[in-house]
mmCIF file of C-alpha atoms in Angstrom:
data_model
loop_
_atom_site.group_PDB
_atom_site.id
_atom_site.type_symbol
_atom_site.label_atom_id
_atom_site.label_comp_id
_atom_site.label_asym_id
_atom_site.label_seq_id
_atom_site.Cartn_x
_atom_site.Cartn_y
_atom_site.Cartn_z
ATOM 1 C CA MET Y 1371 -0.150 -0.086 0.006
ATOM 2 C CA PHE Y 1372 2.921 2.259 0.438
ATOM 3 C CA LEU Y 1373 4.337 1.984 -2.990
ATOM 4 C CA PRO Y 1374 3.204 4.463 -5.809
ATOM 5 C CA ALA Y 1375 0.827 2.854 -8.295
ATOM 6 C CA ALA Y 1376 3.677 2.667 -10.947
ATOM 7 C CA ARG Y 1377 5.788 0.710 -8.700
ATOM 8 C CA ARG Y 1378 3.461 -2.090 -7.525
ATOM 9 C CA GLU Y 1379 5.085 -4.854 -9.245
ATOM 10 C CA PRO Y 1380 6.054 -8.436 -8.223
ATOM 11 C CA ALA Y 1381 9.800 -7.337 -8.372
ATOM 12 C CA ARG Y 1382 11.277 -3.912 -8.421
ATOM 13 C CA ARG Y 1383 14.725 -3.305 -9.868
ATOM 14 C CA VAL Y 1384 16.547 -0.556 -7.854
ATOM 15 C CA THR Y 1385 19.902 1.034 -8.805
ATOM 16 C CA TYR Y 1386 22.439 0.392 -6.071
ATOM 17 C CA ASP Y 1387 25.406 2.622 -5.197
ATOM 18 C CA GLY Y 1388 27.294 -0.004 -3.342
ATOM 19 C CA THR Y 1389 27.075 1.765 0.063
ATOM 20 C CA SER Y 1390 23.485 2.270 1.005
ATOM 21 C CA THR Y 1391 21.896 0.097 3.585
ATOM 22 C CA LEU Y 1392 19.169 -2.400 2.786
ATOM 23 C CA GLY Y 1393 16.790 -0.227 4.978
ATOM 24 C CA HIS Y 1394 17.578 2.995 2.872
ATOM 25 C CA LEU Y 1395 16.909 1.120 -0.274
ATOM 26 C CA VAL Y 1396 13.478 0.028 1.100
ATOM 27 C CA GLU Y 1397 12.581 3.561 2.187
ATOM 28 C CA SER Y 1398 13.677 4.977 -1.225
ATOM 29 C CA LEU Y 1399 10.838 3.045 -2.712
ATOM 30 C CA GLY Y 1400 8.359 4.611 -0.472
ATOM 31 C CA VAL Y 1401 7.917 2.192 2.577
ATOM 32 C CA PRO Y 1402 8.781 3.537 5.959
ATOM 33 C CA LEU Y 1403 11.111 1.190 7.658
ATOM 34 C CA PRO Y 1404 8.701 0.469 10.555
ATOM 35 C CA GLU Y 1405 6.269 -0.949 8.057
ATOM 36 C CA ALA Y 1406 8.729 -3.375 6.308
ATOM 37 C CA GLY Y 1407 8.761 -6.934 7.909
ATOM 38 C CA PRO Y 1408 11.417 -9.636 7.819
ATOM 39 C CA MET Y 1409 13.970 -9.416 4.882
ATOM 40 C CA THR Y 1410 15.876 -12.239 3.410
ATOM 41 C CA ILE Y 1411 18.325 -12.745 0.773
ATOM 42 C CA ARG Y 1412 18.732 -16.270 -0.775
ATOM 43 C CA GLY Y 1413 16.668 -17.530 2.129
ATOM 44 C CA GLU Y 1414 18.730 -16.025 4.738
ATOM 45 C CA ARG Y 1415 17.534 -13.433 7.176
ATOM 46 C CA VAL Y 1416 19.275 -10.039 6.954
ATOM 47 C CA GLU Y 1417 18.928 -6.837 8.902
ATOM 48 C CA PRO Y 1418 17.964 -3.461 7.642
ATOM 49 C CA ALA Y 1419 21.483 -2.232 8.396
ATOM 50 C CA SER Y 1420 23.163 -4.548 6.127
ATOM 51 C CA ARG Y 1421 24.584 -3.828 2.685
ATOM 52 C CA PRO Y 1422 23.373 -6.127 -0.139
ATOM 53 C CA ALA Y 1423 25.567 -7.039 -3.070
ATOM 54 C CA ALA Y 1424 24.799 -5.859 -6.578
ATOM 55 C CA GLY Y 1425 22.378 -8.348 -8.277
ATOM 56 C CA ASP Y 1426 20.976 -9.678 -4.886
ATOM 57 C CA GLU Y 1427 17.203 -10.338 -4.796
ATOM 58 C CA VAL Y 1428 15.838 -9.202 -1.596
ATOM 59 C CA LEU Y 1429 12.346 -10.581 -0.221
ATOM 60 C CA VAL Y 1430 10.746 -7.818 1.896
ATOM 61 C CA GLU Y 1431 7.801 -9.281 3.828
ATOM 62 C CA ALA Y 1432 4.893 -7.524 5.552
ATOM 63 C CA VAL Y 1433 5.101 -6.753 9.199
ATOM 64 C CA PRO Y 1434 3.927 -9.870 11.082
ATOM 65 C CA ARG Y 1435 0.533 -9.903 12.726
ATOM 66 C CA PRO Y 1436 0.481 -10.068 15.607
ATOM 67 C CA GLN Y 1437 3.593 -8.040 16.037
ATOM 68 C CA PRO Y 1438 5.766 -8.389 19.106
ATOM 69 C CA VAL Y 1439 6.593 -5.285 21.229
ATOM 70 C CA PRO Y 1440 9.191 -5.229 23.966
ATOM 71 C CA LEU Y 1441 7.491 -4.995 27.389
ATOM 72 C CA GLU Y 1442 9.030 -3.947 30.674
ATOM 73 C CA PRO Y 1443 8.826 -6.312 33.647
ATOM 74 C CA GLY Y 1444 5.200 -6.277 34.963
ATOM 75 C CA GLN Y 1445 3.903 -4.637 31.798
ATOM 76 C CA ALA Y 1446 0.767 -6.423 30.454
ATOM 77 C CA ALA Y 1447 0.274 -4.464 27.221
ATOM 78 C CA PRO Y 1448 2.255 -1.990 25.027
ATOM 79 C CA ARG Y 1449 1.972 1.583 25.792
ATOM 80 C CA PHE Y 1450 0.960 4.043 22.938
ATOM 81 C CA LEU Y 1451 1.489 7.491 21.840
ATOM 82 C CA LEU Y 1452 -0.862 8.888 18.949
ATOM 83 C CA ASP Y 1453 -0.214 11.870 16.802
ATOM 84 C CA VAL Y 1454 -2.527 15.051 16.660
ATOM 85 C CA HIS Y 1455 -5.024 13.357 13.953
ATOM 86 C CA LEU Y 1456 -5.903 10.429 15.863
ATOM 87 C CA GLY Y 1457 -7.813 11.883 18.873
ATOM 88 C CA THR Y 1458 -11.054 9.794 18.422
ATOM 89 C CA LEU Y 1459 -8.871 6.546 18.189
ATOM 90 C CA ALA Y 1460 -7.045 7.628 21.431
ATOM 91 C CA ARG Y 1461 -10.356 7.877 23.257
ATOM 92 C CA ARG Y 1462 -11.480 4.444 22.130
ATOM 93 C CA MET Y 1463 -8.059 2.869 23.219
ATOM 94 C CA ARG Y 1464 -8.266 4.373 26.664
ATOM 95 C CA LEU Y 1465 -11.824 2.848 26.939
ATOM 96 C CA LEU Y 1466 -10.292 -0.358 26.315
ATOM 97 C CA GLY Y 1467 -7.719 0.199 29.062
ATOM 98 C CA LEU Y 1468 -4.745 0.810 27.023
ATOM 99 C CA ASP Y 1469 -2.186 3.344 28.253
ATOM 100 C CA THR Y 1470 -2.589 5.758 25.399
ATOM 101 C CA ALA Y 1471 -0.855 9.235 25.414
ATOM 102 C CA TYR Y 1472 -2.276 11.931 23.225
ATOM 103 C CA HIS Y 1473 -1.748 15.621 22.622
ATOM 104 C CA ASN Y 1474 -3.517 17.904 20.204
ATOM 105 C CA ASP Y 1475 -0.707 20.304 20.027
ATOM 106 C CA MET Y 1476 2.520 18.400 19.907
ATOM 107 C CA ASP Y 1477 4.860 18.547 16.946
ATOM 108 C CA ASP Y 1478 6.682 15.613 15.498
ATOM 109 C CA PRO Y 1479 10.086 16.049 17.179
ATOM 110 C CA ALA Y 1480 8.399 16.200 20.588
ATOM 111 C CA LEU Y 1481 6.224 13.022 19.756
ATOM 112 C CA VAL Y 1482 9.563 10.927 18.966
ATOM 113 C CA VAL Y 1483 11.108 12.386 22.343
ATOM 114 C CA GLN Y 1484 8.115 11.156 24.377
ATOM 115 C CA ALA Y 1485 7.725 7.981 22.491
ATOM 116 C CA ASN Y 1486 11.317 7.150 23.156
ATOM 117 C CA ALA Y 1487 11.402 8.314 26.756
ATOM 118 C CA GLU Y 1488 8.424 6.341 27.723
ATOM 119 C CA ARG Y 1489 8.921 3.494 25.448
ATOM 120 C CA ARG Y 1490 5.545 3.993 23.815
ATOM 121 C CA VAL Y 1491 4.548 2.748 20.230
ATOM 122 C CA LEU Y 1492 3.920 5.864 18.170
ATOM 123 C CA LEU Y 1493 0.869 5.630 16.083
ATOM 124 C CA THR Y 1494 0.489 7.875 12.939
ATOM 125 C CA GLN Y 1495 -0.740 8.242 9.499
ATOM 126 C CA ASP Y 1496 2.269 10.435 8.609
ATOM 127 C CA ARG Y 1497 4.839 8.414 6.610
ATOM 128 C CA GLY Y 1498 7.438 11.039 7.368
ATOM 129 C CA LEU Y 1499 7.247 10.785 11.053
ATOM 130 C CA LEU Y 1500 7.780 6.997 10.634
ATOM 131 C CA ARG Y 1501 11.031 7.693 8.828
ATOM 132 C CA ARG Y 1502 12.707 9.595 11.723
ATOM 133 C CA ARG Y 1503 15.660 7.502 12.522
ATOM 134 C CA ALA Y 1504 15.504 8.323 16.187
ATOM 135 C CA LEU Y 1505 12.081 6.717 16.712
ATOM 136 C CA TRP Y 1506 12.468 3.509 18.605
ATOM 137 C CA PHE Y 1507 9.048 1.941 17.576
ATOM 138 C CA GLY Y 1508 6.260 3.318 15.315
ATOM 139 C CA ALA Y 1509 3.274 2.138 13.173
ATOM 140 C CA TYR Y 1510 1.307 3.364 10.544
ATOM 141 C CA VAL Y 1511 -2.491 3.271 11.247
ATOM 142 C CA ARG Y 1512 -4.741 1.975 8.491
ATOM 143 C CA GLY Y 1513 -8.146 3.373 7.829
ATOM 144 C CA SER Y 1514 -9.757 6.601 7.766
ATOM 145 C CA ARG Y 1515 -12.887 5.676 10.141
ATOM 146 C CA PRO Y 1516 -12.229 5.106 13.815
ATOM 147 C CA ASP Y 1517 -13.809 1.747 13.817
ATOM 148 C CA ASP Y 1518 -11.240 0.610 11.014
ATOM 149 C CA GLN Y 1519 -8.305 2.278 12.667
ATOM 150 C CA LEU Y 1520 -9.098 0.485 16.038
ATOM 151 C CA ARG Y 1521 -9.408 -2.826 14.305
ATOM 152 C CA ASP Y 1522 -6.116 -2.235 12.428
ATOM 153 C CA LEU Y 1523 -4.502 -1.552 15.819
ATOM 154 C CA LEU Y 1524 -5.972 -4.510 17.598
ATOM 155 C CA GLU Y 1525 -4.985 -7.049 14.697
ATOM 156 C CA ARG Y 1526 -1.562 -5.764 14.601
ATOM 157 C CA PHE Y 1527 -0.702 -5.853 18.212
ATOM 158 C CA ALA Y 1528 -3.334 -8.056 19.922
ATOM 159 C CA PRO Y 1529 -2.804 -6.056 23.212
ATOM 160 C CA ALA Y 1530 -4.115 -7.252 26.463
ATOM 161 C CA LEU Y 1531 -7.369 -5.416 27.198
ATOM 162 C CA ALA Y 1532 -8.694 -3.808 30.635
ATOM 163 C CA PRO Y 1533 -11.874 -2.002 29.646
ATOM 164 C CA TRP Y 1534 -13.471 0.520 31.749
ATOM 165 C CA THR Y 1535 -10.268 1.202 33.770
ATOM 166 C CA ARG Y 1536 -8.832 4.403 32.113
ATOM 167 C CA CYS Y 1537 -10.165 7.821 31.783
ATOM 168 C CA THR Y 1538 -11.022 8.548 28.225
ATOM 169 C CA ALA Y 1539 -10.186 12.266 28.742
ATOM 170 C CA CYS Y 1540 -6.767 12.057 30.111
ATOM 171 C CA ASN Y 1541 -5.639 8.578 30.369
ATOM 172 C CA GLY Y 1542 -5.588 8.396 34.133
ATOM 173 C CA PRO Y 1543 -6.687 5.272 36.056
ATOM 174 C CA LEU Y 1544 -10.386 5.029 37.050
ATOM 175 C CA VAL Y 1545 -11.221 4.138 40.822
ATOM 176 C CA GLN Y 1546 -14.582 3.132 42.067
ATOM 177 C CA VAL Y 1547 -16.207 5.957 44.174
ATOM 178 C CA ASP Y 1548 -19.139 5.974 46.566
ATOM 179 C CA LYS Y 1549 -21.999 7.546 45.240
ATOM 180 C CA ARG Y 1550 -22.512 9.657 48.451
ATOM 181 C CA ASP Y 1551 -18.974 11.217 48.011
ATOM 182 C CA ILE Y 1552 -20.010 12.745 44.590
ATOM 183 C CA GLU Y 1553 -23.758 13.340 44.901
ATOM 184 C CA ARG Y 1554 -23.468 17.169 45.043
ATOM 185 C CA ASP Y 1555 -21.644 17.108 41.741
ATOM 186 C CA LEU Y 1556 -24.398 15.125 39.997
ATOM 187 C CA GLU Y 1557 -27.516 16.229 38.141
ATOM 188 C CA ALA Y 1558 -30.771 15.194 39.734
ATOM 189 C CA GLY Y 1559 -31.772 12.666 36.930
ATOM 190 C CA THR Y 1560 -28.152 11.097 37.187
ATOM 191 C CA ARG Y 1561 -28.515 10.638 40.938
ATOM 192 C CA ARG Y 1562 -31.956 8.944 40.429
ATOM 193 C CA SER Y 1563 -30.863 6.764 37.696
ATOM 194 C CA TYR Y 1564 -27.452 5.377 38.507
ATOM 195 C CA ASP Y 1565 -25.598 3.979 41.514
ATOM 196 C CA VAL Y 1566 -22.315 2.914 40.218
ATOM 197 C CA TYR Y 1567 -19.682 5.538 39.540
ATOM 198 C CA GLY Y 1568 -16.004 5.759 38.861
ATOM 199 C CA ARG Y 1569 -13.580 8.621 39.083
ATOM 200 C CA CYS Y 1570 -10.346 9.530 37.500
ATOM 201 C CA ALA Y 1571 -7.517 9.449 39.985
ATOM 202 C CA GLU Y 1572 -5.628 12.160 38.110
ATOM 203 C CA CYS Y 1573 -8.206 14.711 36.728
ATOM 204 C CA GLY Y 1574 -11.263 13.893 39.008
ATOM 205 C CA ARG Y 1575 -13.784 13.395 36.046
ATOM 206 C CA VAL Y 1576 -16.674 11.149 37.194
ATOM 207 C CA TYR Y 1577 -17.952 8.156 35.011
ATOM 208 C CA TRP Y 1578 -21.141 5.987 34.962
ATOM 209 C CA ARG Y 1579 -22.887 3.865 32.499
ATOM 210 C CA GLY Y 1580 -25.324 6.445 31.072
ATOM 211 C CA ALA Y 1581 -27.350 6.337 27.902
ATOM 212 C CA HIS Y 1582 -24.451 6.159 25.650
ATOM 213 C CA GLY Y 1583 -23.335 3.014 27.615
ATOM 214 C CA GLY Y 1584 -24.722 0.539 24.947
ATOM 215 C CA HIS Y 1585 -22.586 2.087 22.231
ATOM 216 C CA LEU Y 1586 -19.356 1.907 24.403
ATOM 217 C CA GLU Y 1587 -20.260 -1.627 25.344
ATOM 218 C CA ALA Y 1588 -20.427 -2.662 21.716
ATOM 219 C CA ILE Y 1589 -17.065 -1.091 21.027
ATOM 220 C CA VAL Y 1590 -15.618 -3.238 23.979
ATOM 221 C CA ARG Y 1591 -17.337 -6.323 22.878
ATOM 222 C CA ASP Y 1592 -16.049 -6.092 19.248
ATOM 223 C CA ALA Y 1593 -12.787 -5.278 20.342
ATOM 224 C CA THR Y 1594 -12.413 -8.207 22.527
ATOM 225 C CA ARG Y 1595 -13.592 -10.461 19.841
ATOM 226 C CA VAL Y 1596 -10.955 -9.004 17.399
ATOM 227 C CA VAL Y 1597 -8.189 -9.513 19.935
ATOM 228 C CA ASN Y 1598 -9.235 -13.161 20.918
ATOM 229 C CA GLY Y 1599 -9.294 -14.090 17.289
ATOM 230 C CA THR Y 1600 -6.057 -12.431 16.085
ATOM 231 C CA GLY Y 1601 -3.799 -15.233 16.731
ATOM 232 C CA PRO Y 1602 -2.787 -18.118 19.013
ATOM 233 C CA ALA Y 1603 -0.395 -16.219 20.970
ATOM 234 C CA ARG Y 1604 -0.174 -12.721 22.751
ATOM 235 C CA ALA Y 1605 1.926 -10.334 20.552
ATOM 236 C CA THR Y 1606 4.046 -9.226 23.364
ATOM 237 C CA VAL Y 1607 7.605 -10.233 24.720
ATOM 238 C CA SER Y 1608 9.318 -9.152 27.823
ATOM 239 C CA GLU Y 1609 12.815 -7.916 27.898
#
């Protein structure tokens, strides 16, 4: 999908200067390196930093799905950082309990700095951002609709989900709160209709299963099915 229409051929001949790395050659065709999967020459695995010989035929596969992401000890799922154009996706990921950082005013260099410092997978639809050499881990989000974008993310990483545990506004953890402690902050109709509440431990926002709960439950239900049907093994490894 990253190749220009004129270059979508079974094999593509590339002029080689004798010094460029394999990764550089792949990106020269239009494919960001984070979107290139395993590479082999004559059946042997090679790394993007390797330098092929003139005449070599290189097989560049798609990124495997599920794709492993290095996790820190005790970490159940990858952490994510989304660029400014993926705000709706960020809220849906937080609904599923995924640790998702999002800023609507952060430029590309700052995104790379935060992704690297916090070991977050940077999700974007900006191919140029994925080509930044300093970025430790990035992924292109496929789809224009939030539903399609979420499915693509879940199929690619198959992350462990923990629905209803994060604030969709700020990503903070939700804790159960006694109704009596927040009654004065609720509308009269809400107080009469609901008894179970949660509150964000960081921003203080209060949550309950309101009229929109059915729609959110459908998102959670569909996401759980996608993750459970993605593959036989969880797509995460510890380091």
